[in-house]
XYZ file of N, CA and C in Angstrom:
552
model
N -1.294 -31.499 -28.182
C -0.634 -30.409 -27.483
C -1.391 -29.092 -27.662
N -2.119 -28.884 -28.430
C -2.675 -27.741 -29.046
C -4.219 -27.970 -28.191
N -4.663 -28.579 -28.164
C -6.245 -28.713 -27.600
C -6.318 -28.332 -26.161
N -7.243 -27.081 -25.572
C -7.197 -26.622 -24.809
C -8.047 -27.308 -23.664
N -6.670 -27.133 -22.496
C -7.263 -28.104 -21.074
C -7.006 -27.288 -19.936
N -7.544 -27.768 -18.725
C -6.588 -27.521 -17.279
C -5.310 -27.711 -16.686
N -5.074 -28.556 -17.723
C -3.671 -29.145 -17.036
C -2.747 -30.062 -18.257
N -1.522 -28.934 -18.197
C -0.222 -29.299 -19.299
C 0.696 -29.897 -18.595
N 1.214 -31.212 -19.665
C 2.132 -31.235 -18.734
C 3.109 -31.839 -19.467
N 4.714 -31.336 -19.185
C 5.667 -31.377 -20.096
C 6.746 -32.181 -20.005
N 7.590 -33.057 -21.057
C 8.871 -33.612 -19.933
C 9.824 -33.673 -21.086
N 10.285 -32.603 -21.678
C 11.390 -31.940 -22.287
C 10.942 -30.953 -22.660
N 12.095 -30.056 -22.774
C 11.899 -28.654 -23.801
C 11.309 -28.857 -24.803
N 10.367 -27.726 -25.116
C 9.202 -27.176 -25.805
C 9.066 -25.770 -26.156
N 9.062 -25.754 -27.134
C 8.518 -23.924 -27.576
C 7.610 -23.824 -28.752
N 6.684 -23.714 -28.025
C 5.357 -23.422 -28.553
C 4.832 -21.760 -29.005
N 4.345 -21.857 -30.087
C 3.713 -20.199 -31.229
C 2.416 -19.667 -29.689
N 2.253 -18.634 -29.679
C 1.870 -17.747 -28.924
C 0.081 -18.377 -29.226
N -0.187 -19.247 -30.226
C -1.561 -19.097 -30.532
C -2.026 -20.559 -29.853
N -1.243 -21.130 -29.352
C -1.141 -22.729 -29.093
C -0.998 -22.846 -27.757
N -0.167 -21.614 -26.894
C 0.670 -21.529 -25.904
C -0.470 -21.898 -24.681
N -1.041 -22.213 -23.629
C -1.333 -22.414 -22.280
C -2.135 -21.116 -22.094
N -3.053 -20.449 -22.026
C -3.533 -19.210 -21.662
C -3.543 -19.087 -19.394
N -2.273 -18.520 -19.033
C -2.655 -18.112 -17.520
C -2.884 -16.850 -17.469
N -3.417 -15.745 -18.499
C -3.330 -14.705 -18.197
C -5.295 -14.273 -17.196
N -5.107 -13.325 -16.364
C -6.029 -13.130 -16.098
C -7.144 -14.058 -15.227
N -6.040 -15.343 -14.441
C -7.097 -16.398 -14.205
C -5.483 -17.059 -13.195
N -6.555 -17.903 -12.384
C -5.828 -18.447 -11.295
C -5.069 -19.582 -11.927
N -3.494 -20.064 -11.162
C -2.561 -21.119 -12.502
C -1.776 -20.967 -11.505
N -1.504 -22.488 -11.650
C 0.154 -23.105 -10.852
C 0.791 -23.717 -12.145
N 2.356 -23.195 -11.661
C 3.492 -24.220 -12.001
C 3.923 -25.005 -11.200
N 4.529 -26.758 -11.832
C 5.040 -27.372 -10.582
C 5.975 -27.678 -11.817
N 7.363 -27.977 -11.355
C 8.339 -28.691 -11.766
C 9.079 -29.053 -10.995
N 9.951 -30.518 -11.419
C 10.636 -31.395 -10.564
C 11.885 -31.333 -11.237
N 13.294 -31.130 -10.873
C 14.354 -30.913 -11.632
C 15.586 -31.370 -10.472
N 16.481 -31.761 -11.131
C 17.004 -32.235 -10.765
C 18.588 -31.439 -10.664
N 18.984 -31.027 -10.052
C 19.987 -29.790 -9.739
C 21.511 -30.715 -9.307
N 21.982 -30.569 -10.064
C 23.499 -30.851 -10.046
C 24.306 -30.582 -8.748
N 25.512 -31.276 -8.239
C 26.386 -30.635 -7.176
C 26.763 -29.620 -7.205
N 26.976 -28.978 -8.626
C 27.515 -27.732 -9.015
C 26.730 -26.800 -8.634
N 25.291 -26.906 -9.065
C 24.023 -26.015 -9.016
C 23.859 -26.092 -10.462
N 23.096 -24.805 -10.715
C 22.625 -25.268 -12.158
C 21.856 -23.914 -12.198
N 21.172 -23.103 -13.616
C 20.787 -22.014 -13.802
C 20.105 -22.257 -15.146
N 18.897 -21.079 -15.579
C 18.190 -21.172 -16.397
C 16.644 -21.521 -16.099
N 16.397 -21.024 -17.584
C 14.182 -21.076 -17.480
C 13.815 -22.499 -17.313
N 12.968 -22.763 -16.490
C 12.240 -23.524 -16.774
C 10.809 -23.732 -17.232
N 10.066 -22.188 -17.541
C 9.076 -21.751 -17.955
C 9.239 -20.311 -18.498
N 8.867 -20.259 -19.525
C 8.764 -18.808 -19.824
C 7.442 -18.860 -21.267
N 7.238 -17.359 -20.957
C 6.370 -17.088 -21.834
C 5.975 -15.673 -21.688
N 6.469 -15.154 -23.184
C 6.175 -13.945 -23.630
C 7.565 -13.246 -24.200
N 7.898 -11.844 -23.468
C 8.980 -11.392 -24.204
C 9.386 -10.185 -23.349
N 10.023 -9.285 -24.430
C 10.636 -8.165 -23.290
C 9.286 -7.323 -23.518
N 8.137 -7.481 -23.822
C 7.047 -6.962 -24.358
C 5.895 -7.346 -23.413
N 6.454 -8.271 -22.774
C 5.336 -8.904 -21.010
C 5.853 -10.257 -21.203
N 4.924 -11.230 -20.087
C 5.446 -12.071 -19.618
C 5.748 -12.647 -18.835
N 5.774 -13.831 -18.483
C 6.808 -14.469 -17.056
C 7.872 -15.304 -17.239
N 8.310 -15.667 -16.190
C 9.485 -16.916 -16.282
C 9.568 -17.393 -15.053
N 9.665 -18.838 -14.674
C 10.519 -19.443 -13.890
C 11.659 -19.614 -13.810
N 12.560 -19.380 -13.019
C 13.428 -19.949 -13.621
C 14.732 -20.097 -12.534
N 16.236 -20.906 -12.452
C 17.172 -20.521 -11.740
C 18.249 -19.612 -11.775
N 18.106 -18.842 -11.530
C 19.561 -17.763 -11.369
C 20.258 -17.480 -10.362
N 21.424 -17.759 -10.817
C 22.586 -17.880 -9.684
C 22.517 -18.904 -8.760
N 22.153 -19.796 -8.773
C 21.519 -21.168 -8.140
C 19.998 -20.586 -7.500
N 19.350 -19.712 -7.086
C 17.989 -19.363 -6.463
C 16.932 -19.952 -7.958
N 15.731 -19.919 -6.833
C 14.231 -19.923 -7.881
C 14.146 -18.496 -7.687
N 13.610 -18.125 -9.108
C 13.153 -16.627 -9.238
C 11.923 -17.021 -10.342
N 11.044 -16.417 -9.965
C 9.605 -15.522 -10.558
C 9.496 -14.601 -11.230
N 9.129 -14.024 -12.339
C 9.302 -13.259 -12.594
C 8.024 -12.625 -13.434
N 7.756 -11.436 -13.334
C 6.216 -11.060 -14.206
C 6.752 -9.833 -15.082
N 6.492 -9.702 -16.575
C 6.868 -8.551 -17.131
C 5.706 -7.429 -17.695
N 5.153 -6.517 -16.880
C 4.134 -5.956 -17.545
C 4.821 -4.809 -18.807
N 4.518 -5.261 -19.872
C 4.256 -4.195 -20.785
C 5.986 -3.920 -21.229
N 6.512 -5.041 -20.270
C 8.517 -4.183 -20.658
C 8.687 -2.759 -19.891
N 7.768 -2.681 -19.267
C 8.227 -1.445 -18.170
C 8.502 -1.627 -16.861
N 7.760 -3.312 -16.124
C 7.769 -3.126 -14.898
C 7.594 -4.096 -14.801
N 9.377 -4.851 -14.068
C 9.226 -6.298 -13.370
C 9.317 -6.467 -11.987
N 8.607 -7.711 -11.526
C 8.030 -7.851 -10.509
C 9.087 -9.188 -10.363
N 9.614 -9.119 -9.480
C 10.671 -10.614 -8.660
C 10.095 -11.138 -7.799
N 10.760 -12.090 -7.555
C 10.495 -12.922 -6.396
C 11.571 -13.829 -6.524
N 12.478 -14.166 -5.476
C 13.783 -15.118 -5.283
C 13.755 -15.634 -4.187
N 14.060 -17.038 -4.244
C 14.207 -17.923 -3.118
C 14.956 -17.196 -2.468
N 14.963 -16.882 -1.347
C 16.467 -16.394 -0.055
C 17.587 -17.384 -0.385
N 17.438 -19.282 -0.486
C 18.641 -19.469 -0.279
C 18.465 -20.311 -1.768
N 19.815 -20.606 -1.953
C 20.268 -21.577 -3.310
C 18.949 -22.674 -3.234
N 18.924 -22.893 -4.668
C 18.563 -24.538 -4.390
C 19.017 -25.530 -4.233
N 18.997 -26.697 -3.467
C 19.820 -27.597 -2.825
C 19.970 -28.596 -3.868
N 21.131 -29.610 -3.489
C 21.551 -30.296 -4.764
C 20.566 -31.798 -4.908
N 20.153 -32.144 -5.732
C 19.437 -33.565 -6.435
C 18.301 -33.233 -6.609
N 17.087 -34.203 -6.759
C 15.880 -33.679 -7.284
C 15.216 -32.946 -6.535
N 14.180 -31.973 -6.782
C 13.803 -30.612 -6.410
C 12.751 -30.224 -6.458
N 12.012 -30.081 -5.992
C 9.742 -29.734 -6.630
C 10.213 -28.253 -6.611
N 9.857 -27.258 -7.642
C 9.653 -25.754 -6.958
C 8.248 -25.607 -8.022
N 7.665 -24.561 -7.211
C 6.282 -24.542 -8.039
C 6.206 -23.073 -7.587
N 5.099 -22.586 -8.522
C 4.301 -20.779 -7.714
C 3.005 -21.636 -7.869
N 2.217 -20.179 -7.212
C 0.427 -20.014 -7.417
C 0.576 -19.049 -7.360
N -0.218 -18.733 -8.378
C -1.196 -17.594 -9.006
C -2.133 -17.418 -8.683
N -2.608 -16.504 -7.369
C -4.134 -16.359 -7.289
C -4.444 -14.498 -7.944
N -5.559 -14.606 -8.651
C -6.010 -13.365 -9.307
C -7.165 -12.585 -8.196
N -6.284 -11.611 -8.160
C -7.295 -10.702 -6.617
C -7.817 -9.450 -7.556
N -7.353 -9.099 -8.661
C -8.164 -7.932 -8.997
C -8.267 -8.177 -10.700
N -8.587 -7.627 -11.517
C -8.217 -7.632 -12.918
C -6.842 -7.732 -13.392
N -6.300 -8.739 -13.917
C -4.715 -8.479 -14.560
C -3.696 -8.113 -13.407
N -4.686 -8.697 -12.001
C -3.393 -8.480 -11.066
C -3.269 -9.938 -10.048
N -2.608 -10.038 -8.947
C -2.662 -11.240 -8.367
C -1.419 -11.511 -7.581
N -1.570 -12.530 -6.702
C -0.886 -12.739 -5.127
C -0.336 -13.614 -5.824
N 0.969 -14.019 -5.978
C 2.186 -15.144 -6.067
C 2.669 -15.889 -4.555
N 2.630 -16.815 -4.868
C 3.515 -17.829 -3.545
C 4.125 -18.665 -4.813
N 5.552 -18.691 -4.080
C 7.142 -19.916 -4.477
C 7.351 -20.851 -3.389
N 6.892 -21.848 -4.244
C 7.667 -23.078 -3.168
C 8.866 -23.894 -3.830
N 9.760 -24.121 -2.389
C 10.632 -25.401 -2.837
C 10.369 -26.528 -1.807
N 9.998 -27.588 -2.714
C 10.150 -28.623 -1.991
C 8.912 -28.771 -0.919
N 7.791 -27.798 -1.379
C 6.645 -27.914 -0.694
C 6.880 -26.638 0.158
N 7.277 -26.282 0.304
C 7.813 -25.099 1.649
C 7.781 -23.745 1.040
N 6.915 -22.781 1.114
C 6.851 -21.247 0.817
C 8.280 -20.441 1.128
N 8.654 -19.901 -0.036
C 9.966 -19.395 0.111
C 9.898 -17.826 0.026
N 9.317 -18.115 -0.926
C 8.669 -15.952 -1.595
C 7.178 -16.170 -1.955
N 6.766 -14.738 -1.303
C 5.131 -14.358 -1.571
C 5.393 -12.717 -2.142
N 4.119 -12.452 -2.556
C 3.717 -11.015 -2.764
C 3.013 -10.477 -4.061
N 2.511 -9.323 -3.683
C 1.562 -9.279 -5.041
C 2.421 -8.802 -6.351
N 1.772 -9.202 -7.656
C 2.219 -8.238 -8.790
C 0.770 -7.693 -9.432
N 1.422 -6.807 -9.451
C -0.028 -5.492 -9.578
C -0.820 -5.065 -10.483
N 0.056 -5.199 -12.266
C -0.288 -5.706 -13.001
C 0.283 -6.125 -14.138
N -0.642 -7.041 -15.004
C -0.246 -7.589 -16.129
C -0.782 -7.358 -17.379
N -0.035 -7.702 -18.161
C -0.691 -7.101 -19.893
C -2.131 -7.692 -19.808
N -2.817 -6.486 -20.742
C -4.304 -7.065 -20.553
C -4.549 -7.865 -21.586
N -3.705 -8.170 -22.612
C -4.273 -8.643 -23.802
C -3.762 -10.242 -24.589
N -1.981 -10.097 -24.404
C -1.347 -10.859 -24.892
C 0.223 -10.489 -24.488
N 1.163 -11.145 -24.324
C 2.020 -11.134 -23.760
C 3.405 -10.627 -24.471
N 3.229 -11.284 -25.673
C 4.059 -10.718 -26.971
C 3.026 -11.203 -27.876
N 3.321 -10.688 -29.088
C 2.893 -11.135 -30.155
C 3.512 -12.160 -30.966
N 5.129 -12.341 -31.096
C 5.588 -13.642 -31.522
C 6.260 -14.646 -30.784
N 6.113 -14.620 -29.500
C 6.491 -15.614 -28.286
C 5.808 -16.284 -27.921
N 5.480 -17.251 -27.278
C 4.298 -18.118 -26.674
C 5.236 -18.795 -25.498
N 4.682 -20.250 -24.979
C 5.315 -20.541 -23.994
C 6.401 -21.712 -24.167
N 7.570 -21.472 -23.652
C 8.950 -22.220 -23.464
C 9.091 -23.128 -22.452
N 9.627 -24.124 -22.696
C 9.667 -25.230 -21.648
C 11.433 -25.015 -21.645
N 12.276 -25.046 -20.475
C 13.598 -25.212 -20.818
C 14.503 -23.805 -21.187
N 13.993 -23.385 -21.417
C 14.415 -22.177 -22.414
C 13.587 -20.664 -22.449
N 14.419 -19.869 -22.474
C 13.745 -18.364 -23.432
C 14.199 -17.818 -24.362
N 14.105 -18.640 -25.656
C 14.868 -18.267 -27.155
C 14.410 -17.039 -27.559
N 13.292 -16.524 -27.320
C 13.510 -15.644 -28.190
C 14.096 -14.101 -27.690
N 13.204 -13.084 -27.129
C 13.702 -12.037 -26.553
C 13.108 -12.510 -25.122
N 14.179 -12.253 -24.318
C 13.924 -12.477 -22.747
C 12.783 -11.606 -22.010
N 12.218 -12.543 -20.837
C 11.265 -11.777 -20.256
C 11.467 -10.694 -19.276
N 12.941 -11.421 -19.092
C 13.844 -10.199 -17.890
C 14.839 -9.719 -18.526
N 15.317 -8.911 -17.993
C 16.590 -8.317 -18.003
C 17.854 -9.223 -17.308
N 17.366 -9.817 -16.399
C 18.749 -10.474 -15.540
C 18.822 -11.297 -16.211
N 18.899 -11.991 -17.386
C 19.345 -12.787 -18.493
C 19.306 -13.046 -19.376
N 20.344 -13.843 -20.367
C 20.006 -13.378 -21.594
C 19.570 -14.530 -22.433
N 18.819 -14.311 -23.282
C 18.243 -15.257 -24.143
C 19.565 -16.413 -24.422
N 19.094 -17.626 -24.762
C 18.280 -18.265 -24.288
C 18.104 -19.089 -22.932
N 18.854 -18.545 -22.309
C 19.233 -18.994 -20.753
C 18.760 -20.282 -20.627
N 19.637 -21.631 -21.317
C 18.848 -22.652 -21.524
C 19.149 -23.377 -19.925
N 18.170 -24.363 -19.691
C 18.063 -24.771 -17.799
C 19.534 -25.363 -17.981
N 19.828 -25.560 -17.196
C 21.505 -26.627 -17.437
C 21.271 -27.869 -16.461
N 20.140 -27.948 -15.603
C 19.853 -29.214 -14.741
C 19.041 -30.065 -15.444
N 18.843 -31.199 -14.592
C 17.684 -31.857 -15.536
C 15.995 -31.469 -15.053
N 15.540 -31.646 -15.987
C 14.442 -31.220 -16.322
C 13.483 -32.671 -16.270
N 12.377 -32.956 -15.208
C 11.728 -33.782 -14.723
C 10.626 -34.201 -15.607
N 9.904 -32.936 -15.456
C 8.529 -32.894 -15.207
C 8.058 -31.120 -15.274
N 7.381 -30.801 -15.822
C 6.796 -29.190 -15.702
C 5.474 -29.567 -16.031
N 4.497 -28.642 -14.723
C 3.114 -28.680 -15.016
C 2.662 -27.589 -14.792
N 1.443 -27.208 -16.001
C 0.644 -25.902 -15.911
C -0.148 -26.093 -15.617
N -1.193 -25.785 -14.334
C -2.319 -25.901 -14.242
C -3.117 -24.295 -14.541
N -4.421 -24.439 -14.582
C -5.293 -22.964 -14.794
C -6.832 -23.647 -13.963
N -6.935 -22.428 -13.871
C -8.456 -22.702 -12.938
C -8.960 -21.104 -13.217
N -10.417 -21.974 -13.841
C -11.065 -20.293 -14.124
C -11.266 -20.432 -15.959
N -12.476 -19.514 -16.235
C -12.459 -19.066 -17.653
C -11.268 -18.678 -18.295
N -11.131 -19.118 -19.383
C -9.721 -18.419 -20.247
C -10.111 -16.854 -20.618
N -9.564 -15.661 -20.387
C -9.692 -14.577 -20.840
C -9.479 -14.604 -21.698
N -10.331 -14.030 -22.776
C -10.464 -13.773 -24.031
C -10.817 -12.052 -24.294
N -10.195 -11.458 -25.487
C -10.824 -9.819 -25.754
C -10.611 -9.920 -27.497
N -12.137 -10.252 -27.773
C -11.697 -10.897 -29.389
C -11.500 -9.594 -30.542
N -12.467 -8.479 -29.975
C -11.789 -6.910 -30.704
C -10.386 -7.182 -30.764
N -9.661 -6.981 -29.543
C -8.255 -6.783 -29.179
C -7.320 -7.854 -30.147
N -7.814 -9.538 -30.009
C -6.934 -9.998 -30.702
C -7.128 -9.808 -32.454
N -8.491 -9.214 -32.753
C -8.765 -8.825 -34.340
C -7.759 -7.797 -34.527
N -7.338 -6.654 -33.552
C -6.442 -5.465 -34.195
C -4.792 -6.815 -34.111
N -4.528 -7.211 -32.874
C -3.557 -8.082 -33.187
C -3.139 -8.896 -34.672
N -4.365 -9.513 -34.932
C -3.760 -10.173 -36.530
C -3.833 -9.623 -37.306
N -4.715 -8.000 -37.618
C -4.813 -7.080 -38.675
C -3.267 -6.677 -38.599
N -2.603 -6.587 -37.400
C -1.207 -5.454 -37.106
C -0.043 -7.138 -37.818
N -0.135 -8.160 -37.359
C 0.367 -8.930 -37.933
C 0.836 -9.344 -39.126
N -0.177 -8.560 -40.101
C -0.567 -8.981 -41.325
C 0.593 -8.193 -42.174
């Protein structure tokens, strides 16, 4: 789980240390997950990673897919399906394409079908939190949004979640040296 690849892929909840976690920062990356949504509907992360400190999340709220990017805990960026998600199993995925430094074009699909697009402008340049990494299922620790609250665990079933990345992993090894000196 720890050995670094192109492609993660998960099939239960997981919460992984920030040093282990999937690196999409700064580099092109899809999520796909397959879930399986109740008659009722169903709500909660199905990806997250980071904190109220940056970050993203997948996730369902209020029955919609929502996106979500947290730069810095000052400035989130949405994206919500227009309509509910429909009931039984379900593909919703984004892409991440990176158009400038620490910035980049989002597309949401359900079910193969583009629901929400648009850019987020930017993202932490360095690390996302310092004691968060990435969540499968869940956002235990401090949330990446505001519209919910830790640990907003998924309440549907949970398939399949895949991370893909394409591109060099950004690295800023000054930056993460003041990180573990401040750790210490």
């Amino acid at each position: 789980i720890v050995r670094s690849r192109d492609v993660y892929r998960f099939t239960s909840p997981v919460r992984l240390v920030r040093s282990v976690s999937p690196s999409v920062m700064n580099r092109d990356h899809h999520i796909r997950a397959v879930i399986d949504v109740p008659e009722h509907g169903c709500d909660g992360v199905l990806v997250s990673n980071g904190g109220l400190q940056g970050g993203y999340s997948l996730c369902v709220h209020d029955g919609h897919l929502v996106y979500v990017s947290n730069y810095l805990g000052r400035e989130h960026t949405v994206f919500r399906s227009p309509e509910p998600l429909p009931a039984g199993r379900v593909e919703v995925a984004i892409e991440w394409r990176r158009t400038a430094p620490f910035a980049g074009d989002v597309t949401m699909f359900v079910d193969g079908h583009p629901v929400a697009d648009g850019r987020v402008e930017r993202t932490n340049p360095v690390i996302y939190a310092i004691a968060e990494g990435l969540e499968i299922g869940s956002d235990t620790g401090t949330p990446v949004w505001p519209g919910y609250e830790a640990p907003f665990n998924f309440t549907g079933g949970l398939v399949e979640v895949v991370l893909g990345t394409a591109g060099a992993e950004h690295r800023d090894d000054e930056a993460e040296a003041r990180i573990a000196r401040y750790g210490q």
